[in-house]
Amino acid sequence: MTDLHNLTIVGARTALDAGDLTSLELTEALLARIEHTEPRIRAFLTITAEAAREQARAADASRGNTERGPLHGIPLAIKDVICTAGVRTTCGSRILENFVPPYSATVIERLSAGGAVLLGKLNCDEFAMGSSTEASAYQTTGNPWDLSRVPGGSSGGSAAAVASGQALGTLGTDTGGSIRQPAALCGVSGLKPTYGRVSRYGLIAYGSSLDQIGPLAQTAADLAMILQVLAGHDPRDGTSAAAPVPDYRAALSGDVRGLRVGVPSEYFVEGMEPGVEQATRAAIAVLRERGAEVIEISLPYTKYALPTYYIIAPAEASANLARFDGVRYGPREPGDSMWDQIELTRGHRFGAEVRRRIMLGAYTLSAGYYDAYYKRAQQVRTLIKRDFEIAFAKVDIIAAPTSPTVAFLIGQKTDNPLAMYLSDVCTLPINLAGVPGLVVPCGFSEGLPVGLQLIGRPFDEASLLRAGDAYQRETDWHTRRPQL
Ligand code: GLN
């Protein structure tokens, strides 16, 4: 079998089950691919080659076991904000430079129990704050389609690794777009599940009312396989939902006849690149040709999503990041008193963007400003959520662009935080509403990938995956590979 690194998870599953391939062969092929491409891509912060080989051997040894799940023997990689017992977890930050978690996140436990092989930990913006992965304290990840461009962020390593064939699937996290925007910019598929669908126990928190863990892979069908393993109630996460988990693969019927697809005019924002709009509208036309009913809708509060998000997310971040004091986690800067040590550790070891968010959050939460900013933002958030409730009375899913632009140049937006924040205008509302969002590749503009975003009702990931898969049966954008 040639080019094992181009296999989809579905394809690898078939080959493994038929005995045409061993997990160790597949793992070795991906480790070789990582070695070949990583000097240019720089997606990994930690590579756990030996542990991966061991897990692959164990998967091969238990091949006859009838209980093995969809990811048994499949090599994956993990964004470095998710705790992995015994494996360094940095959040892309110097403040956790040497942090080795004593326990694994629930999602890691589920993957391991399901026999998945973990190749390592992936680069991201520091504490998942950013849209380009340039805010990592360690390295800049290149976009596999054009190494002078960003892979998007904050899960840029997770998207670049899939696009360059370094892992068959990865985990990312999405607080305001961090799975979907990099998936779009790297030409891969990515899913932000409903808030509460996947346990966040062991995820190092950024914005706790917004954060969700989700998969990235080449196809919607592959995402369905990963979600199947991740989804479900976890008593260790108080926000995890008890909603039943459907059979996601069984939902992939290829049939979207009668599916009502809403297209919100507000998402075709001013300044959107014409090539992005064109590719998005062409993708919606494909769904219509397959029998979906396309309906123009309005989500009038969309324009408030960006300011609302940039009040709420930093407020939550400022509270969540208070625990990093150099006393309990990570390295400590020397100082004369405990307070000096804390100040120096936080001052030197948090990057500029993280410090900016902590200051913004502390400000909007402070007495006298709380009502004007934080409370107000929460009220507007309710209106944004209501927009979606009203829309979903008329339509089954919503189709929209993911990012107003294709991948931008490394360095292009690093001096302008507001320009960087604007990258997320089409993805933030989905987190504020807590609903699920899927991205599938839908074409190219100026040689760079564009992603179609599909938005669903709470806990209806199945309809999104069905529509995304139906689209991929009709198109071949998801099969295009960058030259590396
Ligand atoms: N880019 C957005 C931010 O910086 C979203 C990040 C994310 O989803 N983690 O907050």
CSV table of C-alpha atoms and ligand atoms in Angstrom, one decimal:
chain,number,residue,atom,x,y,z
A,1,MET,CA,0.0,0.0,0.0
A,2,THR,CA,1.5,3.4,-1.0
A,3,ASP,CA,1.1,6.8,0.6
A,4,LEU,CA,-0.4,5.5,3.9
A,5,HIS,CA,-0.4,9.1,5.2
A,6,ASN,CA,-3.1,10.0,2.7
A,7,LEU,CA,-5.5,7.4,4.0
A,8,THR,CA,-8.7,8.6,5.6
A,9,ILE,CA,-9.8,7.2,8.9
A,10,VAL,CA,-12.6,5.3,7.2
A,11,GLY,CA,-10.1,3.9,4.7
A,12,ALA,CA,-7.5,2.9,7.3
A,13,ARG,CA,-10.3,1.3,9.4
A,14,THR,CA,-11.3,-0.9,6.4
A,15,ALA,CA,-7.6,-1.9,5.7
A,16,LEU,CA,-6.9,-2.6,9.4
A,17,ASP,CA,-10.1,-4.7,9.8
A,18,ALA,CA,-9.3,-6.6,6.6
A,19,GLY,CA,-5.8,-7.4,7.8
A,20,ASP,CA,-4.2,-5.6,4.8
A,21,LEU,CA,-2.5,-3.2,7.2
A,22,THR,CA,-1.2,-3.2,10.7
A,23,SER,CA,-1.4,-0.2,13.1
A,24,LEU,CA,2.4,-0.4,13.5
A,25,GLU,CA,2.9,0.0,9.7
A,26,LEU,CA,0.5,2.9,9.6
A,27,THR,CA,2.1,4.5,12.7
A,28,GLU,CA,5.6,4.1,11.2
A,29,ALA,CA,4.4,5.7,7.9
A,30,LEU,CA,3.0,8.7,9.8
A,31,LEU,CA,6.1,9.1,11.9
A,32,ALA,CA,8.2,9.0,8.7
A,33,ARG,CA,5.9,11.6,7.2
A,34,ILE,CA,6.3,13.8,10.3
A,35,GLU,CA,10.0,13.5,10.0
A,36,HIS,CA,9.9,14.5,6.4
A,37,THR,CA,7.5,17.4,6.6
A,38,GLU,CA,7.9,18.8,10.2
A,39,PRO,CA,11.0,20.9,9.5
A,40,ARG,CA,8.7,23.0,7.2
A,41,ILE,CA,5.3,22.6,8.9
A,42,ARG,CA,6.3,22.8,12.6
A,43,ALA,CA,2.9,21.5,13.8
A,44,PHE,CA,4.2,19.5,16.8
A,45,LEU,CA,5.4,20.7,20.2
A,46,THR,CA,6.1,17.2,21.4
A,47,ILE,CA,6.4,13.9,19.4
A,48,THR,CA,5.8,10.7,21.4
A,49,ALA,CA,7.2,8.3,18.8
A,50,GLU,CA,8.1,5.5,21.2
A,51,ALA,CA,4.8,5.6,23.1
A,52,ALA,CA,3.0,5.6,19.7
A,53,ARG,CA,4.8,2.5,18.5
A,54,GLU,CA,3.9,0.8,21.8
A,55,GLN,CA,0.3,1.7,21.5
A,56,ALA,CA,0.3,0.5,17.9
A,57,ARG,CA,1.8,-2.8,18.8
A,58,ALA,CA,-0.8,-3.2,21.6
A,59,ALA,CA,-3.6,-2.4,19.1
A,60,ASP,CA,-2.2,-5.0,16.7
A,61,ALA,CA,-2.0,-7.6,19.4
A,62,SER,CA,-5.7,-7.0,20.4
A,63,ARG,CA,-6.9,-7.1,16.8
A,64,GLY,CA,-9.1,-10.1,17.3
A,65,ASN,CA,-11.0,-8.3,20.1
A,66,THR,CA,-14.6,-7.8,18.9
A,67,GLU,CA,-15.1,-4.8,21.1
A,68,ARG,CA,-12.6,-2.6,19.4
A,69,GLY,CA,-14.1,0.8,18.5
A,70,PRO,CA,-13.8,2.9,15.3
A,71,LEU,CA,-10.5,4.4,16.3
A,72,HIS,CA,-8.7,1.2,17.3
A,73,GLY,CA,-5.1,1.4,15.9
A,74,ILE,CA,-5.7,4.8,14.3
A,75,PRO,CA,-2.9,7.4,14.8
A,76,LEU,CA,-4.1,10.8,16.0
A,77,ALA,CA,-2.5,13.9,17.5
A,78,ILE,CA,-3.7,16.3,20.2
A,79,LYS,CA,-3.7,20.1,20.7
A,80,ASP,CA,-1.4,21.0,23.5
A,81,VAL,CA,-4.1,22.5,25.7
A,82,ILE,CA,-5.5,19.0,26.6
A,83,CYS,CA,-3.9,17.2,29.5
A,84,THR,CA,-2.0,14.0,28.8
A,85,ALA,CA,-0.7,12.1,31.8
A,86,GLY,CA,3.1,11.9,31.7
A,87,VAL,CA,3.3,13.9,28.5
A,88,ARG,CA,4.3,17.6,28.6
A,89,THR,CA,1.3,19.9,28.1
A,90,THR,CA,2.3,23.6,27.5
A,91,CYS,CA,-0.7,25.4,26.1
A,92,GLY,CA,1.9,27.0,23.8
A,93,SER,CA,3.0,29.1,26.8
A,94,ARG,CA,6.3,29.6,28.7
A,95,ILE,CA,4.3,29.5,31.9
A,96,LEU,CA,3.7,25.8,31.5
A,97,GLU,CA,7.1,25.1,29.8
A,98,ASN,CA,7.8,22.0,31.9
A,99,PHE,CA,4.3,21.1,33.0
A,100,VAL,CA,3.7,17.3,32.9
A,101,PRO,CA,0.0,16.6,33.9
A,102,PRO,CA,-0.6,13.9,36.5
A,103,TYR,CA,-3.8,12.9,34.8
A,104,SER,CA,-5.3,12.7,31.4
A,105,ALA,CA,-8.4,14.5,30.1
A,106,THR,CA,-11.5,12.4,29.6
A,107,VAL,CA,-11.2,12.7,25.9
A,108,ILE,CA,-7.7,11.2,26.1
A,109,GLU,CA,-8.9,8.4,28.3
A,110,ARG,CA,-11.7,7.7,25.8
A,111,LEU,CA,-9.3,7.6,22.8
A,112,SER,CA,-6.9,5.4,24.7
A,113,ALA,CA,-9.6,3.0,25.9
A,114,GLY,CA,-10.7,2.8,22.3
A,115,GLY,CA,-7.2,1.8,21.2
A,116,ALA,CA,-6.2,5.0,19.4
A,117,VAL,CA,-2.5,5.7,18.8
A,118,LEU,CA,-1.3,9.1,20.0
A,119,LEU,CA,1.5,10.7,18.0
A,120,GLY,CA,2.1,13.8,20.1
A,121,LYS,CA,1.0,17.3,21.0
A,122,LEU,CA,0.2,20.1,18.6
A,123,ASN,CA,1.1,23.7,18.5
A,124,CYS,CA,-1.5,26.4,19.1
A,125,ASP,CA,-1.8,30.1,20.1
A,126,GLU,CA,-0.9,30.6,23.7
A,127,PHE,CA,-3.8,29.3,25.8
A,128,ALA,CA,-5.8,29.1,22.6
A,129,MET,CA,-6.0,32.9,22.3
A,130,GLY,CA,-5.5,33.9,18.7
A,131,SER,CA,-6.4,33.1,15.1
A,132,SER,CA,-3.0,32.3,13.5
A,133,THR,CA,-1.0,30.2,15.9
A,134,GLU,CA,1.6,33.0,15.8
A,135,ALA,CA,0.9,33.6,19.5
A,136,SER,CA,2.6,30.3,20.4
A,137,ALA,CA,5.6,31.0,22.6
A,138,TYR,CA,7.5,28.2,20.8
A,139,GLN,CA,7.2,28.3,17.1
A,140,THR,CA,5.2,29.4,14.0
A,141,THR,CA,3.4,26.7,12.2
A,142,GLY,CA,3.3,27.0,8.4
A,143,ASN,CA,0.2,26.5,6.2
A,144,PRO,CA,0.9,23.4,4.2
A,145,TRP,CA,-0.6,25.1,1.1
A,146,ASP,CA,1.8,28.0,1.3
A,147,LEU,CA,4.5,28.0,4.0
A,148,SER,CA,4.7,31.8,4.1
A,149,ARG,CA,1.1,31.9,5.4
A,150,VAL,CA,-0.5,31.1,8.7
A,151,PRO,CA,-2.5,27.9,9.3
A,152,GLY,CA,-5.2,29.8,11.2
A,153,GLY,CA,-5.7,29.4,14.9
A,154,SER,CA,-5.8,28.7,17.6
A,155,SER,CA,-5.8,25.0,16.6
A,156,GLY,CA,-3.3,25.7,13.8
A,157,GLY,CA,-1.1,22.8,14.5
A,158,SER,CA,-4.2,20.5,14.6
A,159,ALA,CA,-5.3,21.7,11.1
A,160,ALA,CA,-1.8,21.7,9.5
A,161,ALA,CA,-1.0,18.2,10.8
A,162,VAL,CA,-4.1,16.8,9.1
A,163,ALA,CA,-3.5,18.8,5.9
A,164,SER,CA,0.1,17.6,5.6
A,165,GLY,CA,-0.7,13.9,6.3
A,166,GLN,CA,1.1,13.8,9.7
A,167,ALA,CA,-2.0,12.4,11.5
A,168,LEU,CA,-5.2,10.9,10.2
A,169,GLY,CA,-7.2,13.0,12.7
A,170,THR,CA,-6.5,15.5,15.5
A,171,LEU,CA,-8.2,17.1,18.4
A,172,GLY,CA,-8.6,20.8,18.6
A,173,THR,CA,-10.6,23.2,20.8
A,174,ASP,CA,-12.9,25.9,19.7
A,175,THR,CA,-13.9,28.9,21.9
A,176,GLY,CA,-14.6,31.4,19.1
A,177,GLY,CA,-13.7,29.5,16.0
A,178,SER,CA,-10.4,27.8,16.8
A,179,ILE,CA,-11.3,24.4,15.1
A,180,ARG,CA,-13.3,25.8,12.2
A,181,GLN,CA,-11.2,28.7,11.1
A,182,PRO,CA,-7.9,26.7,10.8
A,183,ALA,CA,-9.8,23.8,9.2
A,184,ALA,CA,-11.0,26.3,6.6
A,185,LEU,CA,-7.6,27.9,6.1
A,186,CYS,CA,-5.8,24.5,5.8
A,187,GLY,CA,-8.5,22.8,3.6
A,188,VAL,CA,-9.6,20.1,6.1
A,189,SER,CA,-12.8,19.2,7.9
A,190,GLY,CA,-13.4,20.2,11.5
A,191,LEU,CA,-16.3,20.1,14.0
A,192,LYS,CA,-17.1,22.2,17.0
A,193,PRO,CA,-19.7,20.1,18.8
A,194,THR,CA,-22.5,21.5,20.9
A,195,TYR,CA,-21.5,23.0,24.2
A,196,GLY,CA,-21.8,20.1,26.6
A,197,ARG,CA,-21.5,17.3,24.0
A,198,VAL,CA,-17.9,16.5,24.7
A,199,SER,CA,-16.4,16.4,28.2
A,200,ARG,CA,-13.9,19.2,29.0
A,201,TYR,CA,-12.4,17.5,32.1
A,202,GLY,CA,-8.7,17.9,31.7
A,203,LEU,CA,-8.9,20.7,29.1
A,204,ILE,CA,-7.0,23.7,30.3
A,205,ALA,CA,-9.7,26.3,30.3
A,206,TYR,CA,-9.8,29.5,28.3
A,207,GLY,CA,-13.4,30.8,28.3
A,208,SER,CA,-15.4,28.2,30.2
A,209,SER,CA,-18.8,29.2,28.9
A,210,LEU,CA,-17.6,28.8,25.3
A,211,ASP,CA,-14.8,26.2,25.1
A,212,GLN,CA,-15.5,22.9,23.4
A,213,ILE,CA,-13.2,20.1,22.3
A,214,GLY,CA,-13.7,18.7,18.8
A,215,PRO,CA,-12.1,16.7,15.9
A,216,LEU,CA,-10.3,17.7,12.7
A,217,ALA,CA,-9.8,15.2,9.9
A,218,GLN,CA,-10.0,14.9,6.1
A,219,THR,CA,-13.7,14.2,5.8
A,220,ALA,CA,-17.0,14.5,7.6
A,221,ALA,CA,-17.2,10.7,7.8
A,222,ASP,CA,-13.9,10.7,9.7
A,223,LEU,CA,-15.2,13.3,12.1
A,224,ALA,CA,-18.2,11.2,12.7
A,225,MET,CA,-15.9,8.3,13.8
A,226,ILE,CA,-13.9,10.5,16.2
A,227,LEU,CA,-17.0,12.2,17.6
A,228,GLN,CA,-18.5,8.8,18.3
A,229,VAL,CA,-15.7,8.0,20.7
A,230,LEU,CA,-15.5,11.5,22.3
A,231,ALA,CA,-19.2,12.3,22.9
A,232,GLY,CA,-21.2,11.5,25.9
A,233,HIS,CA,-21.8,12.4,29.5
A,234,ASP,CA,-18.9,12.7,32.0
A,235,PRO,CA,-19.7,13.1,35.7
A,236,ARG,CA,-16.4,14.8,36.1
A,237,ASP,CA,-17.5,17.8,33.9
A,238,GLY,CA,-20.5,19.6,35.4
A,239,THR,CA,-21.3,21.2,32.0
A,240,SER,CA,-21.3,17.9,30.2
A,241,ALA,CA,-24.8,17.0,28.9
A,242,ALA,CA,-26.6,13.7,29.6
A,243,ALA,CA,-28.2,13.8,26.1
A,244,PRO,CA,-28.1,10.4,24.3
A,245,VAL,CA,-25.4,9.9,21.7
A,246,PRO,CA,-26.7,8.8,18.3
A,247,ASP,CA,-24.9,6.6,15.9
A,248,TYR,CA,-23.1,9.3,13.9
A,249,ARG,CA,-21.9,7.0,11.0
A,250,ALA,CA,-25.4,5.6,10.6
A,251,ALA,CA,-26.6,9.2,10.1
A,252,LEU,CA,-24.4,9.5,6.9
A,253,SER,CA,-27.1,8.5,4.4
A,254,GLY,CA,-26.0,10.9,1.7
A,255,ASP,CA,-29.5,12.1,1.5
A,256,VAL,CA,-30.3,15.8,2.0
A,257,ARG,CA,-33.6,15.9,0.2
A,258,GLY,CA,-36.0,18.2,2.0
A,259,LEU,CA,-33.3,19.5,4.4
A,260,ARG,CA,-34.0,23.1,5.0
A,261,VAL,CA,-30.8,25.1,4.7
A,262,GLY,CA,-30.8,28.7,5.9
A,263,VAL,CA,-28.4,31.2,4.5
A,264,PRO,CA,-27.9,34.3,6.7
A,265,SER,CA,-27.3,37.5,4.8
A,266,GLU,CA,-25.3,38.9,7.8
A,267,TYR,CA,-22.5,36.4,7.3
A,268,PHE,CA,-21.5,37.7,3.9
A,269,VAL,CA,-19.7,40.6,5.7
A,270,GLU,CA,-18.2,43.7,4.2
A,271,GLY,CA,-14.6,43.1,3.3
A,272,MET,CA,-15.1,39.4,2.5
A,273,GLU,CA,-12.9,38.2,-0.3
A,274,PRO,CA,-14.9,37.7,-3.5
A,275,GLY,CA,-13.3,34.2,-4.0
A,276,VAL,CA,-14.5,33.1,-0.5
A,277,GLU,CA,-18.1,34.3,-1.1
A,278,GLN,CA,-18.1,32.6,-4.5
A,279,ALA,CA,-16.9,29.2,-3.2
A,280,THR,CA,-19.3,29.4,-0.3
A,281,ARG,CA,-22.3,30.1,-2.6
A,282,ALA,CA,-21.3,27.5,-5.0
A,283,ALA,CA,-21.2,24.9,-2.2
A,284,ILE,CA,-24.7,25.9,-1.1
A,285,ALA,CA,-25.8,25.4,-4.7
A,286,VAL,CA,-24.5,21.8,-4.6
A,287,LEU,CA,-26.7,21.1,-1.5
A,288,ARG,CA,-29.6,22.6,-3.4
A,289,GLU,CA,-28.9,20.4,-6.4
A,290,ARG,CA,-29.0,17.4,-4.1
A,291,GLY,CA,-32.5,18.3,-3.0
A,292,ALA,CA,-32.0,20.6,0.0
A,293,GLU,CA,-34.3,23.6,0.2
A,294,VAL,CA,-32.3,26.8,0.5
A,295,ILE,CA,-33.9,29.6,2.4
A,296,GLU,CA,-32.7,33.2,2.9
A,297,ILE,CA,-32.7,34.0,6.6
A,298,SER,CA,-31.6,36.8,8.9
A,299,LEU,CA,-29.6,36.6,12.2
A,300,PRO,CA,-29.9,40.3,13.0
A,301,TYR,CA,-27.8,40.4,16.2
A,302,THR,CA,-24.8,39.0,14.3
A,303,LYS,CA,-23.1,42.4,14.3
A,304,TYR,CA,-22.8,42.4,18.1
A,305,ALA,CA,-21.2,39.0,18.3
A,306,LEU,CA,-17.6,40.3,18.0
A,307,PRO,CA,-17.7,42.9,20.8
A,308,THR,CA,-19.8,40.6,22.9
A,309,TYR,CA,-17.3,37.8,22.6
A,310,TYR,CA,-14.3,40.0,23.2
A,311,ILE,CA,-15.9,41.1,26.6
A,312,ILE,CA,-17.0,37.6,27.7
A,313,ALA,CA,-14.0,35.5,26.6
A,314,PRO,CA,-11.3,37.8,28.2
A,315,ALA,CA,-13.4,38.1,31.4
A,316,GLU,CA,-13.5,34.3,31.7
A,317,ALA,CA,-9.8,34.1,30.7
A,318,SER,CA,-8.7,36.5,33.4
A,319,ALA,CA,-10.4,34.3,36.0
A,320,ASN,CA,-9.2,31.0,34.6
A,321,LEU,CA,-5.6,32.2,34.2
A,322,ALA,CA,-5.4,33.4,37.8
A,323,ARG,CA,-4.2,29.9,38.8
A,324,PHE,CA,-0.9,30.3,36.9
A,325,ASP,CA,1.3,31.8,39.6
A,326,GLY,CA,4.4,29.7,39.4
A,327,VAL,CA,3.6,28.2,42.7
A,328,ARG,CA,1.4,25.3,41.7
A,329,TYR,CA,2.2,24.7,38.0
A,330,GLY,CA,5.1,25.3,35.8
A,331,PRO,CA,8.4,27.1,36.4
A,332,ARG,CA,8.8,30.0,38.9
A,333,GLU,CA,10.9,33.1,38.4
A,334,PRO,CA,13.1,34.0,41.4
A,335,GLY,CA,12.0,37.0,43.5
A,336,ASP,CA,12.5,38.5,47.0
A,337,SER,CA,9.0,37.7,48.2
A,338,MET,CA,6.2,35.4,47.2
A,339,TRP,CA,4.4,38.4,45.6
A,340,ASP,CA,7.5,39.3,43.6
A,341,GLN,CA,7.8,35.8,42.4
A,342,ILE,CA,4.2,35.7,41.2
A,343,GLU,CA,4.4,39.0,39.5
A,344,LEU,CA,7.7,38.2,37.7
A,345,THR,CA,6.5,34.7,36.7
A,346,ARG,CA,3.2,36.1,35.3
A,347,GLY,CA,4.9,39.2,33.8
A,348,HIS,CA,7.6,37.3,32.0
A,349,ARG,CA,6.0,34.0,31.2
A,350,PHE,CA,2.7,35.1,29.7
A,351,GLY,CA,2.9,36.4,26.2
A,352,ALA,CA,1.6,39.8,25.0
A,353,GLU,CA,-1.8,38.6,23.8
A,354,VAL,CA,-2.5,36.7,27.0
A,355,ARG,CA,-1.5,39.7,29.2
A,356,ARG,CA,-3.8,41.9,27.0
A,357,ARG,CA,-6.7,39.5,27.6
A,358,ILE,CA,-6.1,39.3,31.3
A,359,MET,CA,-6.1,43.1,31.6
A,360,LEU,CA,-9.2,43.5,29.5
A,361,GLY,CA,-11.0,40.9,31.5
A,362,ALA,CA,-10.0,42.2,34.9
A,363,TYR,CA,-11.1,45.7,33.7
A,364,THR,CA,-14.6,44.6,32.5
A,365,LEU,CA,-15.2,42.6,35.7
A,366,SER,CA,-14.1,45.3,38.1
A,367,ALA,CA,-16.6,47.2,40.3
A,368,GLY,CA,-18.1,50.1,38.4
A,369,TYR,CA,-17.5,48.6,35.0
A,370,TYR,CA,-19.2,45.2,35.4
A,371,ASP,CA,-22.7,46.5,34.7
A,372,ALA,CA,-21.6,48.5,31.7
A,373,TYR,CA,-19.6,45.8,30.0
A,374,TYR,CA,-19.8,42.3,31.3
A,375,LYS,CA,-23.5,42.2,32.3
A,376,ARG,CA,-24.4,44.0,29.1
A,377,ALA,CA,-22.5,41.5,27.1
A,378,GLN,CA,-24.3,38.7,28.8
A,379,GLN,CA,-27.7,40.3,27.9
A,380,VAL,CA,-26.6,40.7,24.2
A,381,ARG,CA,-25.5,37.1,24.2
A,382,THR,CA,-29.0,36.0,25.1
A,383,LEU,CA,-30.3,38.0,22.0
A,384,ILE,CA,-27.7,36.3,19.8
A,385,LYS,CA,-28.8,32.9,21.1
A,386,ARG,CA,-32.4,33.8,20.4
A,387,ASP,CA,-31.5,34.7,16.8
A,388,PHE,CA,-30.6,31.0,16.3
A,389,GLU,CA,-33.6,29.7,18.1
A,390,ILE,CA,-35.9,31.7,15.9
A,391,ALA,CA,-33.9,30.6,12.8
A,392,PHE,CA,-34.1,26.9,13.7
A,393,ALA,CA,-37.8,27.1,13.9
A,394,LYS,CA,-37.7,27.6,10.1
A,395,VAL,CA,-34.6,25.8,8.9
A,396,ASP,CA,-32.8,22.6,9.9
A,397,ILE,CA,-29.2,23.8,9.4
A,398,ILE,CA,-27.5,27.1,8.5
A,399,ALA,CA,-24.9,27.4,5.8
A,400,ALA,CA,-22.4,30.3,5.9
A,401,PRO,CA,-18.8,31.2,5.2
A,402,THR,CA,-16.2,30.3,7.9
A,403,SER,CA,-13.6,33.0,7.5
A,404,PRO,CA,-13.9,36.2,5.5
A,405,THR,CA,-10.4,35.6,4.0
A,406,VAL,CA,-8.2,32.8,2.9
A,407,ALA,CA,-4.9,32.1,4.9
A,408,PHE,CA,-3.1,35.4,5.4
A,409,LEU,CA,0.7,36.0,5.5
A,410,ILE,CA,2.7,35.2,8.6
A,411,GLY,CA,3.3,38.6,10.3
A,412,GLN,CA,0.5,40.3,8.5
A,413,LYS,CA,-1.8,40.8,11.5
A,414,THR,CA,0.5,40.4,14.5
A,415,ASP,CA,0.8,44.1,15.1
A,416,ASN,CA,-3.0,44.7,14.9
A,417,PRO,CA,-5.0,42.7,17.4
A,418,LEU,CA,-8.3,44.1,16.1
A,419,ALA,CA,-7.6,42.9,12.5
A,420,MET,CA,-6.8,39.5,14.1
A,421,TYR,CA,-10.1,39.5,16.0
A,422,LEU,CA,-12.0,40.2,12.8
A,423,SER,CA,-10.9,36.8,11.5
A,424,ASP,CA,-13.5,35.3,13.7
A,425,VAL,CA,-16.6,37.3,12.8
A,426,CYS,CA,-18.3,34.3,11.2
A,427,THR,CA,-17.5,31.8,13.9
A,428,LEU,CA,-17.9,33.6,17.2
A,429,PRO,CA,-21.7,33.7,17.2
A,430,ILE,CA,-21.9,29.9,17.2
A,431,ASN,CA,-19.9,29.7,20.4
A,432,LEU,CA,-22.0,32.4,22.1
A,433,ALA,CA,-25.1,30.4,21.2
A,434,GLY,CA,-23.6,27.1,22.2
A,435,VAL,CA,-24.7,25.4,18.9
A,436,PRO,CA,-22.6,23.0,16.8
A,437,GLY,CA,-20.6,24.0,13.7
A,438,LEU,CA,-19.0,21.9,11.0
A,439,VAL,CA,-16.5,23.1,8.4
A,440,VAL,CA,-15.8,21.2,5.1
A,441,PRO,CA,-13.4,22.3,2.3
A,442,CYS,CA,-15.4,23.9,-0.5
A,443,GLY,CA,-12.9,25.2,-3.0
A,444,PHE,CA,-10.0,27.5,-3.5
A,445,SER,CA,-9.5,31.2,-3.9
A,446,GLU,CA,-6.2,32.3,-5.3
A,447,GLY,CA,-4.8,28.8,-4.8
A,448,LEU,CA,-5.7,28.7,-1.0
A,449,PRO,CA,-8.5,26.6,0.6
A,450,VAL,CA,-11.9,27.9,1.5
A,451,GLY,CA,-14.3,26.2,4.0
A,452,LEU,CA,-18.1,26.0,4.1
A,453,GLN,CA,-19.5,26.4,7.6
A,454,LEU,CA,-22.7,24.4,8.5
A,455,ILE,CA,-24.4,25.3,11.8
A,456,GLY,CA,-26.9,23.1,13.6
A,457,ARG,CA,-29.4,22.8,16.3
A,458,PRO,CA,-28.1,22.0,19.8
A,459,PHE,CA,-27.0,18.3,19.9
A,460,ASP,CA,-27.8,17.8,16.2
A,461,GLU,CA,-24.3,17.2,15.0
A,462,ALA,CA,-25.8,14.3,13.0
A,463,SER,CA,-27.6,16.6,10.6
A,464,LEU,CA,-24.4,18.6,10.0
A,465,LEU,CA,-22.3,15.5,9.4
A,466,ARG,CA,-24.9,14.1,7.1
A,467,ALA,CA,-25.0,17.3,5.0
A,468,GLY,CA,-21.2,17.6,5.1
A,469,ASP,CA,-20.8,14.0,4.0
A,470,ALA,CA,-23.4,14.4,1.3
A,471,TYR,CA,-21.5,17.4,0.0
A,472,GLN,CA,-18.3,15.4,0.0
A,473,ARG,CA,-19.9,12.6,-2.0
A,474,GLU,CA,-20.6,15.2,-4.7
A,475,THR,CA,-17.3,17.1,-4.6
A,476,ASP,CA,-13.6,16.3,-4.4
A,477,TRP,CA,-12.2,19.4,-2.6
A,478,HIS,CA,-11.5,17.3,0.5
A,479,THR,CA,-9.3,14.9,-1.5
A,480,ARG,CA,-6.9,17.7,-2.7
A,481,ARG,CA,-3.5,17.6,-1.1
A,482,PRO,CA,-0.8,20.3,-0.8
A,483,GLN,CA,2.6,19.6,-2.5
A,484,LEU,CA,5.1,18.9,0.3
B,1,GLN,N1,-9.6,33.7,17.8
B,1,GLN,C1,-10.5,33.7,18.9
B,1,GLN,C2,-9.8,34.2,20.2
B,1,GLN,O1,-8.7,34.6,20.1
B,1,GLN,C3,-11.0,32.3,19.2
B,1,GLN,C4,-10.0,31.4,19.8
B,1,GLN,C5,-10.5,30.1,20.1
B,1,GLN,O2,-11.6,29.6,19.6
B,1,GLN,N2,-9.8,29.4,21.0
B,1,GLN,O3,-10.3,34.2,21.2
